[in-house]
Coordinates of C-alpha atoms in Angstrom, one line a residue:
X244 CA 9.5 8.6 -32.6
X245 CA 9.5 12.4 -32.7
X246 CA 9.1 12.8 -29.2
X247 CA 11.4 11.0 -25.7
X248 CA 9.1 8.2 -24.3
X249 CA 8.5 7.9 -20.8
X250 CA 10.7 4.5 -19.5
X251 CA 7.2 2.6 -18.4
X252 CA 5.7 3.5 -22.3
X253 CA 9.0 1.8 -24.0
X254 CA 8.7 -1.2 -21.8
X255 CA 5.2 -1.6 -23.1
X256 CA 6.1 -0.8 -26.9
X257 CA 9.5 -3.1 -27.2
X258 CA 9.3 -5.4 -29.3
X259 CA 11.0 -7.9 -31.0
X260 CA 10.7 -7.3 -34.8
X261 CA 7.4 -8.5 -36.7
X262 CA 7.3 -12.0 -38.6
X263 CA 5.9 -12.1 -42.2
X264 CA 2.6 -12.3 -40.2
X265 CA 2.0 -9.3 -39.0
X266 CA 1.4 -10.6 -35.4
X267 CA 0.6 -7.5 -32.9
X268 CA 1.9 -9.7 -29.6
X269 CA 5.6 -10.7 -29.6
X270 CA 6.1 -14.0 -31.2
X271 CA 7.8 -17.1 -29.0
X272 CA 11.3 -17.8 -30.5
X273 CA 10.6 -21.6 -28.8
X274 CA 14.1 -22.6 -30.2
X275 CA 17.3 -24.0 -29.0
X276 CA 19.3 -23.0 -32.1
X277 CA 19.5 -21.1 -35.3
X278 CA 20.6 -21.9 -38.8
X279 CA 22.6 -20.0 -41.2
X280 CA 22.6 -19.7 -45.0
X281 CA 26.5 -20.1 -45.6
X282 CA 29.3 -20.9 -43.7
X283 CA 30.9 -17.3 -44.0
X284 CA 27.7 -16.5 -41.5
X285 CA 27.9 -18.9 -39.2
X286 CA 31.9 -18.4 -39.1
X287 CA 31.2 -13.9 -38.7
X288 CA 28.8 -14.8 -35.6
X289 CA 30.6 -17.4 -33.8
X290 CA 34.1 -14.7 -34.6
X291 CA 31.8 -11.8 -32.5
X292 CA 31.7 -10.0 -36.4
X293 CA 27.9 -9.7 -36.7
X294 CA 24.8 -10.1 -34.1
X295 CA 23.0 -12.8 -35.5
X296 CA 21.5 -15.7 -33.3
X297 CA 23.5 -18.6 -33.1
X298 CA 22.0 -20.8 -30.1
X299 CA 19.5 -19.6 -27.6
X300 CA 22.0 -20.4 -24.4
X301 CA 23.7 -16.9 -26.0
X302 CA 20.9 -15.3 -27.4
X303 CA 17.8 -15.4 -28.4
X304 CA 15.0 -12.8 -29.7
X305 CA 12.4 -13.1 -27.1
X306 CA 14.8 -13.3 -24.4
X307 CA 16.6 -10.2 -25.6
X308 CA 12.9 -8.3 -26.0
X309 CA 12.7 -8.8 -22.3
X310 CA 16.1 -7.7 -21.7
X311 CA 15.4 -4.4 -23.3
X312 CA 12.4 -3.7 -21.8
X313 CA 14.5 -4.0 -18.6
X314 CA 17.0 -2.0 -19.4
X315 CA 14.4 0.8 -20.6
X316 CA 13.1 0.9 -17.2
X317 CA 16.3 0.9 -15.4
X318 CA 18.2 3.0 -17.6
X319 CA 21.2 0.6 -18.3
X320 CA 23.2 0.1 -21.6
X321 CA 22.8 -4.0 -21.7
X322 CA 21.9 -6.7 -19.9
X323 CA 21.0 -10.6 -19.7
X324 CA 18.8 -12.7 -18.5
X325 CA 19.5 -15.9 -16.6
X326 CA 17.2 -19.0 -15.5
X327 CA 16.7 -17.8 -11.9
X328 CA 17.6 -14.6 -9.2
X329 CA 19.8 -16.4 -7.5
X330 CA 21.8 -17.5 -11.0
X331 CA 21.9 -13.5 -12.3
X332 CA 23.4 -13.0 -8.5
X333 CA 25.9 -15.4 -8.4
X334 CA 27.1 -15.0 -12.3
X335 CA 27.9 -10.9 -11.4
X336 CA 30.1 -12.4 -9.0
X337 CA 32.0 -15.3 -11.0
X338 CA 31.9 -12.6 -13.9
X339 CA 33.8 -10.1 -12.3
X340 CA 35.5 -11.2 -9.6
X341 CA 38.7 -13.6 -9.8
X342 CA 41.0 -15.7 -7.1
X343 CA 42.2 -13.2 -4.3
X344 CA 39.6 -10.2 -4.6
X345 CA 37.2 -8.9 -1.9
X346 CA 34.0 -8.7 -2.1
X347 CA 31.6 -6.2 0.5
X348 CA 28.1 -7.0 1.1
X349 CA 25.2 -5.9 3.6
X350 CA 24.6 -8.3 6.5
X351 CA 20.9 -8.1 5.8
X352 CA 21.0 -10.1 2.9
X353 CA 17.9 -12.9 1.3
X354 CA 19.6 -16.4 2.7
X355 CA 21.0 -18.2 -0.6
X356 CA 23.2 -15.0 -1.3
X357 CA 24.2 -14.9 2.6
X358 CA 25.3 -18.7 1.8
X359 CA 26.8 -17.8 -1.4
X360 CA 29.0 -15.2 -0.5
X361 CA 30.1 -17.3 3.1
X362 CA 30.4 -20.9 1.9
X363 CA 30.6 -20.8 -2.0
X364 CA 32.9 -18.1 -2.9
X365 CA 35.5 -18.4 -0.5
X366 CA 36.5 -21.8 -2.0
X367 CA 37.4 -20.2 -5.2
X368 CA 39.7 -17.5 -3.3
X369 CA 36.9 -14.6 -3.2
X370 CA 36.6 -13.4 0.9
X371 CA 33.7 -12.0 1.8
X372 CA 33.0 -9.2 4.7
X373 CA 29.2 -9.1 6.0
X374 CA 28.8 -4.8 7.0
X375 CA 25.8 -3.8 8.9
X376 CA 23.6 -2.3 5.9
X377 CA 23.7 1.5 7.5
X378 CA 26.7 1.9 9.7
X379 CA 28.5 3.9 7.7
X380 CA 31.7 3.9 9.6
X381 CA 31.9 -0.2 9.3
X382 CA 31.3 0.2 5.6
X383 CA 34.7 2.0 5.6
X384 CA 36.4 0.4 7.9
X385 CA 36.0 -2.8 6.1
X386 CA 37.5 -1.7 2.7
X387 CA 40.7 -3.7 2.0
X388 CA 43.1 -2.8 -0.7
X389 CA 42.1 -5.5 -2.5
X390 CA 38.3 -4.8 -2.4
X391 CA 36.4 -5.3 -6.0
X392 CA 32.7 -4.4 -5.0
X393 CA 29.8 -3.4 -2.8
X394 CA 26.6 -5.7 -3.4
X395 CA 23.7 -4.8 -1.6
X396 CA 19.7 -4.8 -1.2
X397 CA 17.8 -1.5 -0.6
X398 CA 14.9 -2.6 0.7
X399 CA 16.4 -5.9 2.2
X400 CA 14.8 -9.1 2.5
X401 CA 13.1 -9.7 5.0
X402 CA 14.1 -7.2 7.0
X403 CA 13.2 -4.0 5.0
X404 CA 16.3 -2.0 5.8
X405 CA 16.3 0.8 3.5
X406 CA 20.3 1.6 2.5
X407 CA 20.9 5.3 1.1
X408 CA 22.1 4.8 -2.4
X409 CA 22.8 8.3 -2.9
X410 CA 25.6 8.0 -0.2
X411 CA 26.6 4.3 -1.8
X412 CA 27.2 5.8 -4.9
X413 CA 29.9 8.1 -3.6
X414 CA 31.2 5.4 -1.1
X415 CA 32.0 3.0 -4.5
X416 CA 33.7 6.1 -6.5
X417 CA 35.5 7.4 -3.9
X418 CA 37.3 3.6 -3.3
X419 CA 36.5 2.6 -7.0
X420 CA 34.3 -0.4 -6.2
X421 CA 32.0 -1.8 -8.9
X422 CA 28.6 -0.8 -7.5
X423 CA 26.2 -3.9 -7.6
X424 CA 22.5 -3.7 -6.6
X425 CA 19.8 -5.9 -5.9
X426 CA 16.6 -4.1 -7.0
X427 CA 14.4 -6.9 -6.3
X428 CA 12.0 -5.1 -3.8
X429 CA 11.6 -1.6 -5.0
X430 CA 11.5 -3.0 -8.8
X431 CA 12.9 -0.3 -11.4
X432 CA 9.4 1.1 -11.5
X433 CA 10.1 2.6 -7.4
X434 CA 13.6 3.4 -7.5
X435 CA 16.4 3.6 -10.2
X436 CA 19.5 2.8 -9.2
X437 CA 21.5 3.5 -11.7
X438 CA 20.7 7.5 -10.8
X439 CA 22.4 6.9 -8.1
X440 CA 25.9 5.5 -9.7
X441 CA 24.8 1.8 -9.6
X442 CA 27.0 -0.2 -12.2
X443 CA 24.9 -3.5 -12.0
X444 CA 21.8 -4.2 -11.2
X445 CA 20.1 -7.4 -10.5
X446 CA 16.3 -8.4 -10.1
X447 CA 14.8 -11.7 -9.4
X448 CA 12.6 -11.7 -11.9
X449 CA 10.3 -14.8 -10.6
X450 CA 8.8 -11.8 -8.1
X451 CA 7.2 -8.5 -9.2
X452 CA 8.2 -8.7 -12.6
X453 CA 6.7 -12.3 -13.4
X454 CA 3.6 -10.6 -10.5
X455 CA 1.8 -13.8 -11.1
X456 CA 3.5 -16.8 -9.4
X457 CA 4.3 -18.8 -12.9
X458 CA 8.0 -18.7 -14.3
X459 CA 11.3 -18.7 -12.5
X460 CA 13.8 -15.9 -13.9
X461 CA 17.0 -13.6 -13.6
X462 CA 17.8 -10.4 -14.8
X463 CA 21.5 -8.1 -14.7
X464 CA 21.6 -4.8 -16.5
X465 CA 24.3 -2.3 -16.4
X466 CA 27.2 -1.0 -17.5
X467 CA 27.9 -2.5 -21.3
X468 CA 31.6 -3.3 -20.6
X469 CA 30.8 -4.9 -17.1
X470 CA 27.7 -7.1 -18.7
X471 CA 30.3 -8.0 -21.8
X472 CA 32.2 -9.8 -19.1
X473 CA 29.1 -10.9 -17.4
X474 CA 27.5 -12.4 -20.8
X475 CA 30.9 -14.6 -21.3
X476 CA 30.7 -16.2 -18.3
X477 CA 26.7 -16.9 -18.7
X478 CA 27.4 -18.2 -22.1
X479 CA 29.8 -20.6 -21.2
X480 CA 28.6 -22.2 -18.2
X481 CA 24.6 -21.8 -19.0
X482 CA 22.5 -20.4 -16.9
X483 CA 20.8 -18.8 -19.6
X484 CA 16.6 -17.8 -19.6
X485 CA 14.4 -20.1 -21.1
X486 CA 12.7 -18.4 -24.1
X487 CA 9.2 -18.9 -23.0
X488 CA 9.8 -17.7 -19.8
X489 CA 10.9 -14.3 -21.2
X490 CA 7.9 -14.7 -23.3
X491 CA 5.7 -14.6 -19.8
X492 CA 7.9 -12.3 -18.4
X493 CA 8.2 -10.0 -20.8
X494 CA 4.5 -9.8 -21.3
X495 CA 4.0 -8.9 -17.6
X496 CA 6.2 -5.7 -17.7
X497 CA 3.3 -4.1 -19.2
X498 CA 1.4 -4.5 -16.8
X499 CA 4.0 -4.0 -14.2
X500 CA 3.0 -0.2 -13.6
X501 CA -0.3 -0.3 -12.6
X502 CA 0.5 -3.4 -10.5
X503 CA 2.8 -1.8 -8.4
X504 CA 0.3 1.1 -7.8
X505 CA -1.9 -1.9 -5.9
X506 CA 0.7 -3.8 -4.2
X507 CA 2.4 -1.0 -2.9
X508 CA -1.3 1.0 -1.4
X509 CA -2.3 -2.8 0.0
X510 CA 1.2 -3.2 1.8
X511 CA 1.2 1.0 3.4
X512 CA -2.5 0.1 4.8
X513 CA -1.9 -3.4 6.3
X514 CA 1.3 -1.9 7.9
X515 CA -1.0 0.7 9.3
X516 CA -3.3 -1.3 10.2
X517 CA -1.0 -3.3 12.2
X518 CA 0.6 -0.7 13.7
X519 CA -1.8 -0.9 16.5
X520 CA -2.9 -4.6 16.8
X521 CA -1.8 -6.0 20.2
X522 CA -0.5 -9.2 19.4
X523 CA 2.2 -7.6 17.2
X524 CA 5.5 -6.0 18.8
X525 CA 6.3 -3.7 15.7
X526 CA 6.0 -3.3 12.3
X527 CA 8.5 -2.3 9.5
X528 CA 7.6 -0.9 6.0
X529 CA 9.6 1.7 4.3
X530 CA 6.9 4.4 4.0
X531 CA 5.8 4.0 7.8
X532 CA 6.9 7.6 9.3
X533 CA 8.2 5.1 12.2
X534 CA 10.7 2.9 9.9
X535 CA 14.5 3.7 10.8
X536 CA 15.2 5.3 7.7
X537 CA 11.9 6.3 6.2
X538 CA 13.8 9.8 5.3
X539 CA 15.8 8.0 3.2
X540 CA 13.2 6.2 1.6
X541 CA 11.1 8.6 0.5
X542 CA 14.2 10.5 -1.2
X543 CA 14.9 8.0 -3.2
X544 CA 11.5 5.5 -3.7
X545 CA 8.5 6.7 -5.2
X546 CA 6.5 3.9 -3.2
X547 CA 7.6 1.7 -0.5
X548 CA 6.9 -1.3 -2.0
X549 CA 4.9 -4.8 -1.7
X550 CA 6.1 -6.1 1.4
X551 CA 5.9 -5.7 5.2
X552 CA 6.7 -7.7 7.7
X553 CA 5.9 -7.8 11.6
X554 CA 7.2 -9.2 15.1
X555 CA 4.4 -11.3 16.3
X556 CA 4.4 -11.5 19.6
X557 CA 5.4 -15.4 21.1
X558 CA 8.2 -16.3 18.9
X559 CA 8.4 -19.3 16.6
X560 CA 5.7 -21.0 17.9
X561 CA 3.3 -18.2 16.9
X562 CA 4.7 -18.0 14.2
X563 CA 4.0 -21.5 13.1
X564 CA 0.2 -21.0 14.6
X565 CA 0.1 -18.2 12.5
X566 CA 0.4 -19.3 9.6
X567 CA -1.6 -22.3 10.1
X568 CA -4.3 -20.1 11.3
X569 CA -4.6 -18.2 7.8
X570 CA -7.9 -18.6 5.8
X571 CA -7.2 -16.4 2.3
X572 CA -3.0 -15.5 2.2
X573 CA -1.0 -18.4 1.2
X574 CA 1.4 -19.9 2.8
X575 CA 4.6 -20.3 0.2
X576 CA 8.1 -19.2 -0.3
X577 CA 7.7 -16.8 -3.1
X578 CA 6.0 -13.3 -3.0
X579 CA 5.7 -10.2 -5.5
X580 CA 2.6 -12.8 -7.0
X581 CA -1.0 -11.2 -7.3
X582 CA -2.2 -13.6 -4.2
X583 CA -1.3 -11.8 -0.7
X584 CA 1.5 -14.2 1.1
X585 CA 3.0 -15.1 4.7
X586 CA 5.8 -16.7 5.5
X587 CA 8.2 -17.3 8.6
X588 CA 11.6 -16.5 7.5
X589 CA 13.2 -18.0 11.0
X590 CA 11.4 -21.7 10.1
X591 CA 11.8 -21.5 6.3
X592 CA 14.1 -19.6 4.5
X593 CA 16.6 -18.6 7.1
X594 CA 15.9 -22.1 8.7
X595 CA 19.9 -23.0 7.6
X596 CA 21.5 -20.1 9.5
X597 CA 22.6 -21.3 12.7
X598 CA 20.8 -19.1 15.5
X599 CA 23.7 -16.4 15.9
X600 CA 24.1 -16.1 12.3
X601 CA 20.0 -15.5 12.2
X602 CA 20.3 -13.0 14.7
X603 CA 23.3 -11.1 13.1
X604 CA 21.3 -10.5 10.0
X605 CA 17.9 -9.7 11.8
X606 CA 16.2 -12.3 11.4
X607 CA 14.2 -12.6 14.7
X608 CA 11.9 -15.9 15.9
X609 CA 8.6 -14.4 15.2
X610 CA 9.3 -12.0 11.8
X611 CA 6.5 -12.6 9.7
X612 CA 6.8 -11.2 6.0
X613 CA 3.7 -10.6 3.9
X614 CA 3.8 -10.0 0.2
X615 CA 0.9 -7.8 -0.5
X616 CA -0.7 -9.1 -3.5
X617 CA -4.0 -7.2 -5.6
X618 CA -6.7 -8.5 -3.6
X619 CA -9.1 -5.8 -1.7
X620 CA -6.6 -4.9 1.2
X621 CA -9.6 -5.3 4.0
X622 CA -10.0 -8.9 3.4
X623 CA -6.6 -9.3 3.7
X624 CA -6.4 -7.0 6.7
X625 CA -9.4 -9.4 7.9
X626 CA -7.8 -12.5 7.7
X627 CA -4.0 -11.2 9.3
X628 CA -6.2 -10.0 12.2
X629 CA -8.0 -12.9 12.5
X630 CA -5.1 -15.5 12.6
X631 CA -3.1 -13.2 14.9
X632 CA -5.7 -13.7 17.2
X633 CA -5.8 -17.5 17.1
X634 CA -1.8 -17.6 17.4
X635 CA -2.0 -16.2 20.5
X636 CA -4.5 -19.0 21.7

């Protein structure tokens, strides 16, 4: 091209090479393996002397297309796609850490991530310190001589804490740490962690990237040298993305920009409306002026994202009543769908945590998470309001 393209344009136009059929839409390479015309070419492929595809656990043109699009959006050198978001997160730990290493992690992380760093990583001799998201003194105090990585979510799931990426980038550089960011809630359309010094960025592609609740997927992008180590771990352990899922996700990226505009607009409107609802104790959304990290959010994000949360009066009992009273919103553990979704983390995604653990990561009894879909905001608001009224009965 004679001109430099915007990352959004690149993500729409990047595609696998055309076949002899000259198809406009990218083909789906639904194959487990690839053939070779001669033994020498195959030998060279296994010796990493050429870029020939060998086996779809290692690489696949459809998966490569999806990864290339994500690299363009995130501004990263290289990447690898995995079967799920959790396999992406786990692979960054196992590919880059070893026995004896120490991990710093924000305490308000997704429930499954919390379980990995507290239950499973110690089995391999990798220790972890959980630190309150915005307690800078605690972050400094938690650094140990064997600390190798800082892992964080921003905004966090589901409490929507926003962490200052500029500060985190300076902190990791000061202590020579790998800076690993879960950018799932913001997507690369709303913030690019690499601009603040992130070395690795992970996504659950199941969420906003797919956008319609169809397939599972994860993706890791970042520095080429670090991605190579993660690739080698994944190549040998097998958490590869299926070509079909990659094809779906690659097509989904072509509409991510326009979808996120509606998701964010709806979420903000819902959050603003709920602030005055008598059955709600508080509402959190990064672009509400009352959010504790509002100034940070507007500094590093283009919009507040598609998720909001609020505390329903009446605790766990009211939370369950609220879900049962919904007529339009879906009640499911997913988010990032074209359809609006409500969930109650205390009784679902974080239910396996003890009361003390839930409290430590900010999961209150009446916390309701709303993933704003693409419907008309007024219809979603009306359903939430009527369900709130019934939950108080």
